Amino acid sequence: METIALLADGFATSLSPINLMIVILGVTAGLFIGAMPGLGSVNGVAIVLPLTFIVPPSSAIILLAAIYYGAMYGGAVSSVLLGIPGASTAVATTFDGRPMAQQGKAGLALIAAAVASFVGGTISVILFTAFAAPLADLALAFGPAEEFALVLMAFTTFVGLGGDDKLKTIVMICLGLVLSTVGLDLISGQPRLVFGDLPGFYAGISFLVLAIGVYGIGEVLYTIESSRTSPQVTPAKITLSELKAGFRAMNRLWKTMSFGSFMGFFVGMLPAAGATPASLMAYGMARQSSKEPETFGKGNIEGVAAPETANNAASTGSLLPMLTLGIPGSPTTALLLGGMVMWGLVPGPMLFIEQPDFVWGLISSLYTANLAAVLINIALIPLFVWALRMPFTVLCAIVMVLCIVGGFAPSQKMHDVWLIAGFGVAGYLLRKAEYPLAPLVLALVLGPLMEKSFRQTLIAEQGNVLAFVERPLSGTFIALAVLFFALPFIKYLRKSARQKVAPAE
Amino acid sequence: MAYTFTRRVALAVAASAALVASTATTALAEGWKPQKPVEMVIMAGQGGGADRLARLFQSIIQKEGLSNMPILPINKGGGSGAEALRYLKDKEGDAHVVMATLNSYYTTPLRTDIGVDIEEYTPIARMALDTFVLWVNADSDIYTIEDYVAAVQAAGGEWKMGGTGTGAEDSLVTAMLEKEFGIKHTYVPFKGGGTVAKNLVGGHIDSTVNNPSEQMGFYQAGKSRPIVAFTPDRIEAFPNVPTARELGHDLVYWMQRSFVAPKDMPAEAVAYYTDMFQQLSQTEEWQTYTKEKALMADFLTGDDLQAYFLEERAKHDAILKDMEGGSS
């Protein structure tokens, strides 16, 4: 009851005309920042942060939240239209979003992304409102062993899949894991696999660089080859009836979306994880639980909805440890934390008690920002789709430029641009040889987290491997991981058993 | 069309010439000023304690208008700051770059040969000395350093001390503790001080030597307990926490938070930045922050600062050699 009263006070702040205007401005700016490859919510928030010192903290945080949410929506736009992830959190959206656009269903994919983002955002904000305090304790219960078990579970959802060649999937996961070991070792501080002494490798290989390379450049190379004589223009249009069909299609995805929301919120809440692993895990889960997993990666709308619900839910989730524990769950929340310190607010367990106006103003602004973002996004979809009607010869040059800029911008190192070019060629060859690329990206995202938590646990437990199954939380995740790994085999056995019983069928 | 375009360009050129002229006159009147945005290189990744502090400095400078040009923070955290040190080396003579340092400023060049001699860099200002405190979970039965030593001994080397990596500041403090009390920890490295703090409160590790700023939130919520401070005098924010020195153990360790510039930065530029950080150190925001987060705002510039750096480097060299000797 108290929560509702506090939330109502919060809405009184966030619904004032000036704050509503701030939300709309912030969301629109965020959408475009998110849609630009290389610029994500981190950049958006970083650019605007100094401006917020001229307005009161409650309005400032609303502006930042609006940009944060807008960027989460925007990331999907270039993933779908160009096949380049607009932000790291939208990597998984390219897996099915891009094939949908190639089949002329760009509008549908964008609607799916927008609606899914809205659902993910809304469910997670409700979870946040209702359970902020107990969930903070859950985040604390997560130690290295639990992190490892959770990541292991994510991997098994990708290995144990129908559709793609299993051996090739495992090969790609191993390749991704090898790439993830490049750079300075966390435990000993020694450089590993730095190719002699190339300083660029010290910071490791960013998965965004890999994703832009294999999906952006690789895709362009592949399209050039497959349409050698007559460059094919993607037939993309959007009509009102298509919009309606899109919403109807989303109606069937309730299960995927609610699952993605819970999963995203939960993973986002863990300080070490964040929205990118969350979206990849949700994608894997959706594929695992689907009746037709072989259609994933070839333009399945569920493959767009799952990661988009999860990344928005995770972006709300990562605010939770930031506000309740003072530990940011993502680079963007780290910036928000910096801002809060500057406004004289101390994030941590006391914030909810000492600054209720600020906290509840923020939470209520998440509701309004979410609503504004979905409306503005859907209104802009015809514009985005129209951009796809450019001739391919023009579009492919634009994509190339965006890939290079997108790879250079975050680190500002030419090293990453060369890597993108290399990964682009490699991605093209792998695609021709029909190797799945998603497990490669997944392994590079989760590899460092997995290795780190594995070694931390072994150090802390004096090398006792059983520690992973002895702890209740991590034991549960390990059991689930084994189950997910075995599931396709069980399915296969049941299917063949059934065929023996009814051979006439 | 071509004509208007040329005319616009001509206008623009004239306008910028006027601008340059006017800045030149003010420069004559008021001394040197930055001509373009100033890079603030950070020797650590995003989100950590050093990064948060550097961004706080940036926002105070921006808010108080201490610089006529924007300050752009750039994270170059690779190789425990090796990336940043190398970057600064390449900026020789540049008047538009400063670097926020921590103790890896000395330890990184000592531990690995990266071709950098910190003596060549230009010292600007030391903003503060950050303090270290020994922390345990509030649920534990440990209240004094004696309790702590007894508990670590009872654990027989399995006592989990969390930190931010071998060679990092907290690992040096851990090594000093081990030497002083003849105890042995299992040192578990994490990615940043915030994560270390969280793992202590979550019960995944047994103790930490966090900076107060990293534990403050949990401390205020009654979830973690300070045991002993590694400062010469008691920290104002924790009046009831004894120092190691008053308990008869001479353990003092600081984390310096300073700014340096590349080799051969023009003297006028050095004067400008020194003045800028001096003004910054007097702002109300900074004063409040240091008090709340238990930082010692100990401002130092010029030759005194360089002497301090060199002295600290010699000290760290000794500690590191000691650690290597102990572990082998």
Tab-separated table of C-alpha atoms in Angstrom, chain A residues 42 46 50 53 137 139-144 146-147 184 186-191 197 199 202-203 271 324-328 331 334-335 337-338 341-342 344 346-350 354 411-413 448 452 455-457 459-462 471, chain B residues 46-48 51-52 55-56 58-60 62-63 74 76-80 82-83 86 111-112 114 157-160 164-166 186-191 194-195 197-199 201-205 216-218 220-221 223 285 289 292-293:
chain	number	residue	atom	x	y	z
A	42	VAL	CA	26.450	4.866	-22.844
A	46	ALA	CA	27.630	10.569	-21.364
A	50	PRO	CA	26.910	17.620	-18.022
A	53	PHE	CA	23.429	20.070	-13.818
A	137	ASP	CA	19.197	-9.410	-1.387
A	139	ALA	CA	21.617	-9.999	-6.152
A	140	LEU	CA	23.854	-10.252	-3.108
A	141	ALA	CA	23.378	-14.015	-2.950
A	142	PHE	CA	25.018	-14.256	-6.355
A	143	GLY	CA	28.684	-15.066	-5.969
A	144	PRO	CA	31.176	-16.315	-8.560
A	146	GLU	CA	26.334	-18.814	-9.210
A	147	GLU	CA	27.540	-16.598	-12.052
A	184	LEU	CA	45.132	-9.253	-19.950
A	186	LEU	CA	42.341	-10.914	-14.690
A	187	ILE	CA	43.941	-13.242	-12.169
A	188	SER	CA	47.650	-12.904	-12.972
A	189	GLY	CA	47.668	-9.620	-14.910
A	190	GLN	CA	49.700	-11.224	-17.702
A	191	PRO	CA	48.925	-10.464	-21.348
A	197	ASP	CA	53.259	-7.331	-28.405
A	199	PRO	CA	49.150	-3.066	-27.663
A	202	TYR	CA	45.797	-5.763	-24.383
A	203	ALA	CA	42.243	-4.582	-23.883
A	271	PRO	CA	26.195	-6.696	-11.367
A	324	THR	CA	20.081	-0.326	-3.799
A	325	LEU	CA	23.714	-1.438	-3.568
A	326	GLY	CA	25.590	1.390	-5.289
A	327	ILE	CA	27.026	-1.111	-7.795
A	328	PRO	CA	26.356	-0.410	-11.455
A	331	PRO	CA	28.555	0.900	-18.189
A	334	ALA	CA	27.992	3.486	-13.992
A	335	LEU	CA	27.587	6.877	-15.642
A	337	LEU	CA	25.894	6.599	-10.692
A	338	GLY	CA	28.501	9.289	-11.391
A	341	VAL	CA	27.104	11.396	-6.796
A	342	MET	CA	27.402	14.793	-8.425
A	344	GLY	CA	24.737	14.905	-3.868
A	346	VAL	CA	24.432	8.599	-2.204
A	347	PRO	CA	23.353	5.416	-3.979
A	348	GLY	CA	23.257	2.425	-1.709
A	349	PRO	CA	21.027	0.733	0.803
A	350	MET	CA	20.028	4.047	2.389
A	354	GLU	CA	16.664	9.006	2.643
A	411	SER	CA	37.465	2.699	-28.416
A	412	GLN	CA	38.807	5.304	-30.877
A	413	LYS	CA	41.501	2.894	-32.014
A	448	PRO	CA	35.283	-13.737	-20.037
A	452	LYS	CA	36.569	-15.318	-14.446
A	455	ARG	CA	38.604	-19.400	-11.602
A	456	GLN	CA	37.415	-17.160	-8.763
A	457	THR	CA	35.322	-20.019	-7.395
A	459	ILE	CA	40.574	-20.084	-5.904
A	460	ALA	CA	38.086	-19.332	-3.141
A	461	GLU	CA	37.174	-23.002	-2.640
A	462	GLN	CA	40.766	-24.294	-2.751
A	471	ARG	CA	25.638	-24.461	-3.292
B	46	GLN	CA	34.713	2.607	-16.881
B	47	GLY	CA	32.733	2.391	-13.685
B	48	GLY	CA	35.520	1.733	-11.178
B	51	ASP	CA	36.824	6.377	-13.127
B	52	ARG	CA	34.044	7.655	-10.903
B	55	ARG	CA	34.283	11.945	-13.849
B	56	LEU	CA	33.390	13.776	-10.663
B	58	GLN	CA	35.203	16.606	-14.877
B	59	SER	CA	31.671	17.496	-13.845
B	60	ILE	CA	32.837	19.943	-11.161
B	62	GLN	CA	32.266	21.868	-16.144
B	63	LYS	CA	29.715	23.009	-13.591
B	74	ILE	CA	38.963	8.926	-22.031
B	76	LYS	CA	42.601	3.728	-21.262
B	77	GLY	CA	42.556	1.007	-18.651
B	78	GLY	CA	44.324	-1.756	-20.602
B	79	GLY	CA	47.285	-3.473	-18.937
B	80	SER	CA	46.687	-2.012	-15.448
B	82	ALA	CA	50.008	0.470	-19.280
B	83	GLU	CA	47.839	1.588	-22.178
B	86	ARG	CA	52.112	4.559	-23.299
B	111	ARG	CA	56.120	-4.821	-12.784
B	112	THR	CA	56.357	-4.938	-16.575
B	114	ILE	CA	56.615	-0.913	-21.025
B	157	GLY	CA	45.183	-20.431	4.567
B	158	GLU	CA	41.592	-20.800	3.337
B	159	TRP	CA	40.531	-17.340	4.498
B	160	LYS	CA	39.143	-15.534	1.457
B	164	THR	CA	41.088	-6.141	-7.489
B	165	GLY	CA	44.015	-8.172	-8.811
B	166	THR	CA	47.545	-9.291	-8.069
B	186	THR	CA	43.587	-16.924	-0.255
B	187	TYR	CA	43.489	-13.796	-2.401
B	188	VAL	CA	40.458	-13.787	-4.756
B	189	PRO	CA	40.638	-11.124	-7.499
B	190	PHE	CA	37.532	-9.337	-8.841
B	191	LYS	CA	37.057	-6.718	-11.492
B	194	GLY	CA	32.497	-2.170	-5.970
B	195	THR	CA	32.228	-5.847	-6.888
B	197	ALA	CA	32.413	-4.848	-1.612
B	198	LYS	CA	29.282	-6.605	-2.859
B	199	ASN	CA	30.870	-10.037	-2.558
B	201	VAL	CA	28.310	-8.353	1.981
B	202	GLY	CA	26.931	-11.341	0.035
B	203	GLY	CA	29.163	-13.658	2.081
B	204	HIS	CA	31.215	-14.957	-0.844
B	205	ILE	CA	34.496	-13.722	0.603
B	216	MET	CA	30.316	3.461	2.685
B	217	GLY	CA	26.821	2.528	1.492
B	218	PHE	CA	26.959	-0.933	3.063
B	220	GLN	CA	25.742	2.941	6.681
B	221	ALA	CA	23.204	0.164	6.159
B	223	LYS	CA	26.065	-4.636	6.551
B	285	GLU	CA	31.432	19.948	-3.886
B	289	TYR	CA	32.858	14.720	-1.183
B	292	GLU	CA	31.795	12.028	3.144
B	293	LYS	CA	34.005	9.490	1.423
